Short mmCIF file of C-alpha atoms and ligand atoms in Angstrom, two decimals:
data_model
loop_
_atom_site.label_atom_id
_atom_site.label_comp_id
_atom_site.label_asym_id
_atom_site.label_seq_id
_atom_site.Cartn_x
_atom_site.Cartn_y
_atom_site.Cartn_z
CA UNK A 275 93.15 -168.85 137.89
CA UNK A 276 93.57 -169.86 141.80
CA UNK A 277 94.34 -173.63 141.62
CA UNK A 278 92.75 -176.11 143.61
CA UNK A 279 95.34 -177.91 146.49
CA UNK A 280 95.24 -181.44 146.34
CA UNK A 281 93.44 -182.56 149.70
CA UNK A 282 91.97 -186.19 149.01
CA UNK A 283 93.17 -189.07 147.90
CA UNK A 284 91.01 -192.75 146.21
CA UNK A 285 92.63 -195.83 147.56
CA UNK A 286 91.01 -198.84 145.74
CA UNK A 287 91.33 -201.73 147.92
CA UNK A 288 88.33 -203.85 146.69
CA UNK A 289 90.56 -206.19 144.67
CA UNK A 290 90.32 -209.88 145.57
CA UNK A 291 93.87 -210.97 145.63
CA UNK A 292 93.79 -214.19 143.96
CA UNK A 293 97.49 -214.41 143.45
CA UNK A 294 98.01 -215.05 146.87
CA UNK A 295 95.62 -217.40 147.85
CA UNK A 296 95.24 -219.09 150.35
CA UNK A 297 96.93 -216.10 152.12
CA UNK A 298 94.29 -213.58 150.77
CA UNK A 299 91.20 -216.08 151.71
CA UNK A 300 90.48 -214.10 154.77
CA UNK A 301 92.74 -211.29 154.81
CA UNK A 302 92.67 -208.31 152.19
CA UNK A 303 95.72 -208.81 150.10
CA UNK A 304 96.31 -204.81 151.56
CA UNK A 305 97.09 -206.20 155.00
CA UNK A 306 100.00 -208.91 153.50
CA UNK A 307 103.06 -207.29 155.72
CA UNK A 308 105.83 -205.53 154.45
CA UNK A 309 108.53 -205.92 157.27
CA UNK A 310 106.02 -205.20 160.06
CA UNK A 311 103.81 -202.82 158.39
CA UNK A 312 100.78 -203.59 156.25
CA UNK A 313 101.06 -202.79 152.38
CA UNK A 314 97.79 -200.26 152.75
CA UNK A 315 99.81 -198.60 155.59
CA UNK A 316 103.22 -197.74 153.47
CA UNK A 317 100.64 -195.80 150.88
CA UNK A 318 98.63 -193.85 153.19
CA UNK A 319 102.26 -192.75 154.46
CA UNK A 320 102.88 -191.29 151.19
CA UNK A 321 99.75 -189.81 150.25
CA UNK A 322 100.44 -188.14 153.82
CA UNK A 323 103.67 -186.88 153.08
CA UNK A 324 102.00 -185.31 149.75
CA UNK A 325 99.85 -183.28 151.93
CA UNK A 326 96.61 -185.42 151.44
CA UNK A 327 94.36 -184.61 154.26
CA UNK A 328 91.41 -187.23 153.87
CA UNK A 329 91.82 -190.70 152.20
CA UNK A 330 88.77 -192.60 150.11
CA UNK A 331 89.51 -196.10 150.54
CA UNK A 332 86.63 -198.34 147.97
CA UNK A 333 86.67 -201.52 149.38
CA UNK A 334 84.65 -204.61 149.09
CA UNK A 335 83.16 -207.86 151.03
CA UNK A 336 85.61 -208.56 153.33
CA UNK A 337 88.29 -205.68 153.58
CA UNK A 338 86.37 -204.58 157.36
CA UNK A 339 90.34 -205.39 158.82
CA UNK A 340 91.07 -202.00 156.53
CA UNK A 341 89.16 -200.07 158.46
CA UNK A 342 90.15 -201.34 162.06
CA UNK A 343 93.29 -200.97 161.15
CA UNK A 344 92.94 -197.15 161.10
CA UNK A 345 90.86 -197.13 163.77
CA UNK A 346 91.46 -197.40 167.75
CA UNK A 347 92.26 -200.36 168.97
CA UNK A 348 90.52 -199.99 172.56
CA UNK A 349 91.18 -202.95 174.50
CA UNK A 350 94.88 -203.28 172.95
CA UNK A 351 95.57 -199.85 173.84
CA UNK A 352 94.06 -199.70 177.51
CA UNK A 353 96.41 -202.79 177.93
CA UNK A 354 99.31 -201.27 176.76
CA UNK A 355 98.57 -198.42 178.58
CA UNK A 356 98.33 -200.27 181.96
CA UNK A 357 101.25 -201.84 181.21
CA UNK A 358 103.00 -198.82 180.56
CA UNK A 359 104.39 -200.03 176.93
CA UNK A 360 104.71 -196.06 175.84
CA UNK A 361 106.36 -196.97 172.83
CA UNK A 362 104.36 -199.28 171.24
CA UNK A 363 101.25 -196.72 171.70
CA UNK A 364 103.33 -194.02 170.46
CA UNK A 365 103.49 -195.86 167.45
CA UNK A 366 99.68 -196.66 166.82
CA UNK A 367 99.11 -193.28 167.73
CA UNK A 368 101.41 -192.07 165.06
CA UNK A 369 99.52 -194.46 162.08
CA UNK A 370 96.02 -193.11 163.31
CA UNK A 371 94.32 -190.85 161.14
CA UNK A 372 92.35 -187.79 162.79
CA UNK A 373 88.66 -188.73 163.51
CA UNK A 374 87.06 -187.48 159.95
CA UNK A 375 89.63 -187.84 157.77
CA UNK A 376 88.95 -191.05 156.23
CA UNK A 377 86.26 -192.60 153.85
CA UNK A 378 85.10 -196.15 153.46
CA UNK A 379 82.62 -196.70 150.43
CA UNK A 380 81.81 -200.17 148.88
CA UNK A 381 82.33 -201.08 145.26
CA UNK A 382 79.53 -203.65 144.80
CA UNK A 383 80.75 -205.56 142.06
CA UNK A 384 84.38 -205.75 140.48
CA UNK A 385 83.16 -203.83 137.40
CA UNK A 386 87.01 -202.49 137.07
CA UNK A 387 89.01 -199.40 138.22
CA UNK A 388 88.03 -196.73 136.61
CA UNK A 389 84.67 -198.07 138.27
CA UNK A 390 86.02 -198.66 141.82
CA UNK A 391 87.19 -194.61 141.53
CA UNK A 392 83.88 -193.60 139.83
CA UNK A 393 82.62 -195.07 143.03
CA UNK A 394 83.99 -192.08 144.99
CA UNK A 395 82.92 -188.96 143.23
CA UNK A 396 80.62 -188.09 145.58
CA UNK A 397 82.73 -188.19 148.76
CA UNK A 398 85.96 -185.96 146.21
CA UNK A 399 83.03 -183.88 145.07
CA UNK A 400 84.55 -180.80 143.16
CA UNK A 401 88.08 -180.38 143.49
CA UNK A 402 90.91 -182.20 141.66
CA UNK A 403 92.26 -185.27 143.97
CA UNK A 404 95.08 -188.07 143.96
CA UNK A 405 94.82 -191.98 143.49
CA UNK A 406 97.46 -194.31 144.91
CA UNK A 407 97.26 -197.70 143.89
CA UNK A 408 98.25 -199.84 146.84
CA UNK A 409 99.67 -202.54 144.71
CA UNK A 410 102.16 -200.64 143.74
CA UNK A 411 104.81 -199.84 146.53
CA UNK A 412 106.96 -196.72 146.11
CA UNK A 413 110.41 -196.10 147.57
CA UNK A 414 111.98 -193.04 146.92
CA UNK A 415 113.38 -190.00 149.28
CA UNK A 416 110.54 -187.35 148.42
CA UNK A 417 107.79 -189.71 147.89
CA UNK A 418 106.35 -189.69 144.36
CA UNK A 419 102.80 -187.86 145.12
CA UNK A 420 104.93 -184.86 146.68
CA UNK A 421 107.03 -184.50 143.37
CA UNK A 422 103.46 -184.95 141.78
CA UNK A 423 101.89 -182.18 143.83
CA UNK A 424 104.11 -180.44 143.61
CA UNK A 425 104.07 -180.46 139.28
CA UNK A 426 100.73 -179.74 139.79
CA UNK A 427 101.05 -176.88 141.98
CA UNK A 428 103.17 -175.29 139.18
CA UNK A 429 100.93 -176.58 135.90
CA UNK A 430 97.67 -177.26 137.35
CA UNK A 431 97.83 -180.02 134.58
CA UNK A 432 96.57 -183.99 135.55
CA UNK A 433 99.78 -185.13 136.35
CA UNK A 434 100.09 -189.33 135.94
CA UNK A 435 103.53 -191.08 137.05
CA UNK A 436 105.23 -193.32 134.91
CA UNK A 437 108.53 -195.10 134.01
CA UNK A 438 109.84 -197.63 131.76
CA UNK A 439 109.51 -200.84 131.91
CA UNK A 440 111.02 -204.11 129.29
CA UNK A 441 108.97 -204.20 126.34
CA UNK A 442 108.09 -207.21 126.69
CA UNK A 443 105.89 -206.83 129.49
CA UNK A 444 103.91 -203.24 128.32
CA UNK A 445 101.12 -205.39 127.61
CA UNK A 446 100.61 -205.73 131.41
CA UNK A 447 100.28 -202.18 132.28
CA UNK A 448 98.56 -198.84 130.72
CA UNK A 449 101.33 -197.50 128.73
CA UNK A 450 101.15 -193.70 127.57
CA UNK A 451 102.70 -191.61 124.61
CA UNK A 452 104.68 -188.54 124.85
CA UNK A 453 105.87 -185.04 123.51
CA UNK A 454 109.23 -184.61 123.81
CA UNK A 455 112.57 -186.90 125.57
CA UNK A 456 111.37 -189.57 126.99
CA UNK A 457 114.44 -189.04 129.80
CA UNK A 458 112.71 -185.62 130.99
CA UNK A 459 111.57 -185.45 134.30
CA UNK A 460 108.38 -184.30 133.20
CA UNK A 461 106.81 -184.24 129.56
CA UNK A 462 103.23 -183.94 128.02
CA UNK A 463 101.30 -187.12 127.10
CA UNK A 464 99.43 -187.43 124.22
CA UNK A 465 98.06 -190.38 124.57
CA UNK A 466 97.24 -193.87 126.17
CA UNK A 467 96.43 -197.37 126.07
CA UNK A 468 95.22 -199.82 128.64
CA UNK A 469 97.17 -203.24 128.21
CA UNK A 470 98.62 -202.39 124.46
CA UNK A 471 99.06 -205.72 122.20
CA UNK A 472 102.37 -207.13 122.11
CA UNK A 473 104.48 -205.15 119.79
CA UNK A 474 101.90 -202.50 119.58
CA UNK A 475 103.14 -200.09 122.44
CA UNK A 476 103.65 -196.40 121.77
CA UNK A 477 106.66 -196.26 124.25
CA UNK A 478 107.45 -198.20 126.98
CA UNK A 479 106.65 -196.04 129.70
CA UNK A 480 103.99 -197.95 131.64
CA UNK A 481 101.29 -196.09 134.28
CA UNK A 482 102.96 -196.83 137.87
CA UNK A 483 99.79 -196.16 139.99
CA UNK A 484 99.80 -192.43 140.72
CA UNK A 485 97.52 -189.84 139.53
CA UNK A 486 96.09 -186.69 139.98
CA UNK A 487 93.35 -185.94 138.16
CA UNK A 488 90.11 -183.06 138.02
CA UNK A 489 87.10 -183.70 138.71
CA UNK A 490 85.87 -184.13 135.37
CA UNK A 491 87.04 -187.81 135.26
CA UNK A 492 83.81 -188.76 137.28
CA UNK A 493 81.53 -187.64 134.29
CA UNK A 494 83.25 -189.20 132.18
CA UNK A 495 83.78 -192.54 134.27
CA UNK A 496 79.73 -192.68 134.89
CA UNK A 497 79.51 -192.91 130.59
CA UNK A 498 82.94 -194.93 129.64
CA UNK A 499 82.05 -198.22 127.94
CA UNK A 500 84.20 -200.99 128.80
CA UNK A 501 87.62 -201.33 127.59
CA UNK A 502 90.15 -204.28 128.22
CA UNK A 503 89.23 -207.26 130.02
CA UNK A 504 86.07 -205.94 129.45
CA UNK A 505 86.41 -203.80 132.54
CA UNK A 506 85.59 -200.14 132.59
CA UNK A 507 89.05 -198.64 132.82
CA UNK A 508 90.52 -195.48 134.44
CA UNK A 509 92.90 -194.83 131.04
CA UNK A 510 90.11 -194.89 128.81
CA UNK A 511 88.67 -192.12 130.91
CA UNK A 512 91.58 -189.86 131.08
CA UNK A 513 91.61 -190.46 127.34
CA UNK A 514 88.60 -188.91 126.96
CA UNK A 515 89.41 -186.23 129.66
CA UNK A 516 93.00 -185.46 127.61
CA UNK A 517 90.81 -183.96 124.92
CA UNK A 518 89.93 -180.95 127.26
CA UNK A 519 92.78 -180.35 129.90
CA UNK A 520 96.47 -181.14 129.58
CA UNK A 521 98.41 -184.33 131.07
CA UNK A 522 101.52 -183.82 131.98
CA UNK A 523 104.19 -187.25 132.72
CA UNK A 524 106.32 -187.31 135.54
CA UNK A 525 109.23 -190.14 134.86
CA UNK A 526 109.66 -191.23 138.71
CA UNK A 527 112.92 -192.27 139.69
CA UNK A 528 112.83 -194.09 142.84
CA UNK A 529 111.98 -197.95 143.47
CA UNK A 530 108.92 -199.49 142.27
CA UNK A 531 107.51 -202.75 143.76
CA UNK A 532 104.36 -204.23 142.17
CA UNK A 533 103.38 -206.56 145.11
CA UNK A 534 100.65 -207.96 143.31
CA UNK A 535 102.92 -210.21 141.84
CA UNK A 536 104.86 -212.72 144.56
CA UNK A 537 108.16 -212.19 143.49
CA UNK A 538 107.51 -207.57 143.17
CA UNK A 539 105.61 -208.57 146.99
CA UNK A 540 109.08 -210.56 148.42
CA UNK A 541 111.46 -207.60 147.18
CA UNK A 542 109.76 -204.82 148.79
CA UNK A 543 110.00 -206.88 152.01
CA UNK A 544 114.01 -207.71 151.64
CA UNK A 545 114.22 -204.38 150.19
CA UNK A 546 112.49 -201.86 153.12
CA UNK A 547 114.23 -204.66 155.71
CA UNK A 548 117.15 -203.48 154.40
CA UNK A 549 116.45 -199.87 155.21
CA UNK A 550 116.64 -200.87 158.81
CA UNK A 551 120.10 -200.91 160.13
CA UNK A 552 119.52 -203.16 162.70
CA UNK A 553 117.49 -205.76 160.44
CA UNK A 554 120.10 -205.53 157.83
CA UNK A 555 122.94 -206.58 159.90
CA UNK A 556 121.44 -209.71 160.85
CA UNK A 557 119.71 -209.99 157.21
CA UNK A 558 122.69 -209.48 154.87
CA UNK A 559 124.82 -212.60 156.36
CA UNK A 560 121.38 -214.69 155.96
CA UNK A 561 120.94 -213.65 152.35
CA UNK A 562 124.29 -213.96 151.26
CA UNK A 563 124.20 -217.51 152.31
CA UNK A 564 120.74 -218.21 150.38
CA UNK A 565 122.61 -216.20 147.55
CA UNK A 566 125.40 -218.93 147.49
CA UNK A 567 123.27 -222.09 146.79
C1 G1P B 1367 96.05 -200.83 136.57
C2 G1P B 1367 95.87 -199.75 135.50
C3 G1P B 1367 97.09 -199.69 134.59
C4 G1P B 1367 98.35 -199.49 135.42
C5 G1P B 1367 98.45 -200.58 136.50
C6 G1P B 1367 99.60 -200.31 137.44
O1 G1P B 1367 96.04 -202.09 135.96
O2 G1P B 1367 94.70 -200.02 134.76
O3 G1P B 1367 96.96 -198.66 133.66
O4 G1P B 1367 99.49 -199.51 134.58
O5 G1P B 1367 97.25 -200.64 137.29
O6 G1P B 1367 99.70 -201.36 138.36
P1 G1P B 1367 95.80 -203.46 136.81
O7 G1P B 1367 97.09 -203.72 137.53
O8 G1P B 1367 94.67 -203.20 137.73
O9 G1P B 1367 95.51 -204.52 135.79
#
């Protein structure tokens, strides 16, 4: 059977950010900068590099800086331009989408995530598509949706990223269970559970906020009953959706940063500053120092 590609991605950006109040009072916790680029903007990049051709962001009240930030900035750029600052254009240029390739659809109430990506089934319509949680920062040299897409282009399975984490924190995250070594790069799952009891866990390889899933999932989204926190949830869904087409885990191998946490959020700024030759010179000596107290 001809597979699908992979062409859209669901960004769910209608989270309020509470952890980083007051920052978060008027910005979307998306637009907190890592380095000089906004969180949101790092995970479009990657979806990007996987091929994805038209992003889904489901936003809320107050995420409108989302959008202009993937929009033109006219009177910024006609001053630039008249004062002949080619290089900074060149670089908004180079973060603009094409006209048409992006979505912006509300989620009305914070009913969960497997209800914020319900919320975009009719924009992905029928064809299997990618979700990138933007609180989760990725650093690795393929980019983990282009190893994904790249599974999926050989399995057509759902293919859902994961990778260990302590055990004492799998109660935080959806944790899955597994056929086969848990050191594979890629394995089926057999099964999952959102935000596992301490001590209950099947593994400890926790859901690191990549997926590609069919389009299925929407049907079953629009019927799941809510789950933990008493939020509909996205791994109740695929659950459900694991009883009629394969999963298969991909154990990814780069650098994770959860930056909705403060201290995940301050090492994927020291971290991608450190990526930068020129910022690391001046940052190492600075650090070290701190490092000494
Ligand atoms: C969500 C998912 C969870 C996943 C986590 C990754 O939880 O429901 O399965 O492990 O993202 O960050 P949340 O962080 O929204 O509580």
């Amino acid at each position: 059977m001809q597979k699908k590609r992979i062409r859209k991605a669901v960004l769910p950006v209608a989270g309020l950010g509470t952890r980083f109040l007051p920052a978060t009072k008027a910005l979307p916790k998306e637009m907190l900068t890592i380095v000089d680029r906004p969180i949101i903007q790092y995970v479009v990049d990657e979806a990007r590099a996987a091929g994805i051709e038209h992003i889904v962001f489901v936003t809320g009240r107050n995420k409108h800086v989302i959008e202009d930030h993937f929009d033109i900035a006219y009177e910024l750029e006609d001053t630039l331009r008249s004062r002949d600052k080619k290089a900074a254009l060149k670089l908004l240029e180079a973060i603009r989408p094409a006209p048409g390739t992006t979505s912006f659809t509300r989620q009305q109430e914070p009913l969960g995530l497997g209800h914020a990506i319900w919320c975009a089934r009719d924009i992905i319509g029928d064809e299997p598509f990618a979700i990138l949680l933007p609180d989760m920062l990725m650093k690795s040299e393929r980019g983990c949706l282009s190893e994904m897409v790249e599974i999926y282009n050989e399995t057509g399975n759902n293919v859902i990223s994961v990778e260990a984490v302590p055990e004492d924190q799998t109660h935080n995250y959806g944790i899955v269970e597994i056929e086969g070594e848990q050191t594979a790069r890629t394995f089926s799952i057999t099964g999952m559970v959102e935000k596992p009891a301490p001590g209950t866990a099947p593994t400890n390889l926790f859901i690191n906020g990549r997926y590609i899933l069919q389009p299925r999932i929407f049907d079953l989204l629009g019927t799941q009953e809510t789950g933990a926190g008493g939020e509909i949830q996205l791994t109740d869904a695929m659950l459900a959706l694991m009883g009629e087409t394969a999963f298969t885990g991909f154990r990814f191998e780069g650098e994770t940063y959860d930056c909705g946490s403060k201290s995940g959020f301050l090492a994927a700024n020291i971290a991608f500053a450190l990526e930068d030759q020129t910022l690391a010179a001046e940052l190492r000596p600075l650090l070290a120092e701190l490092l000494k107290a």
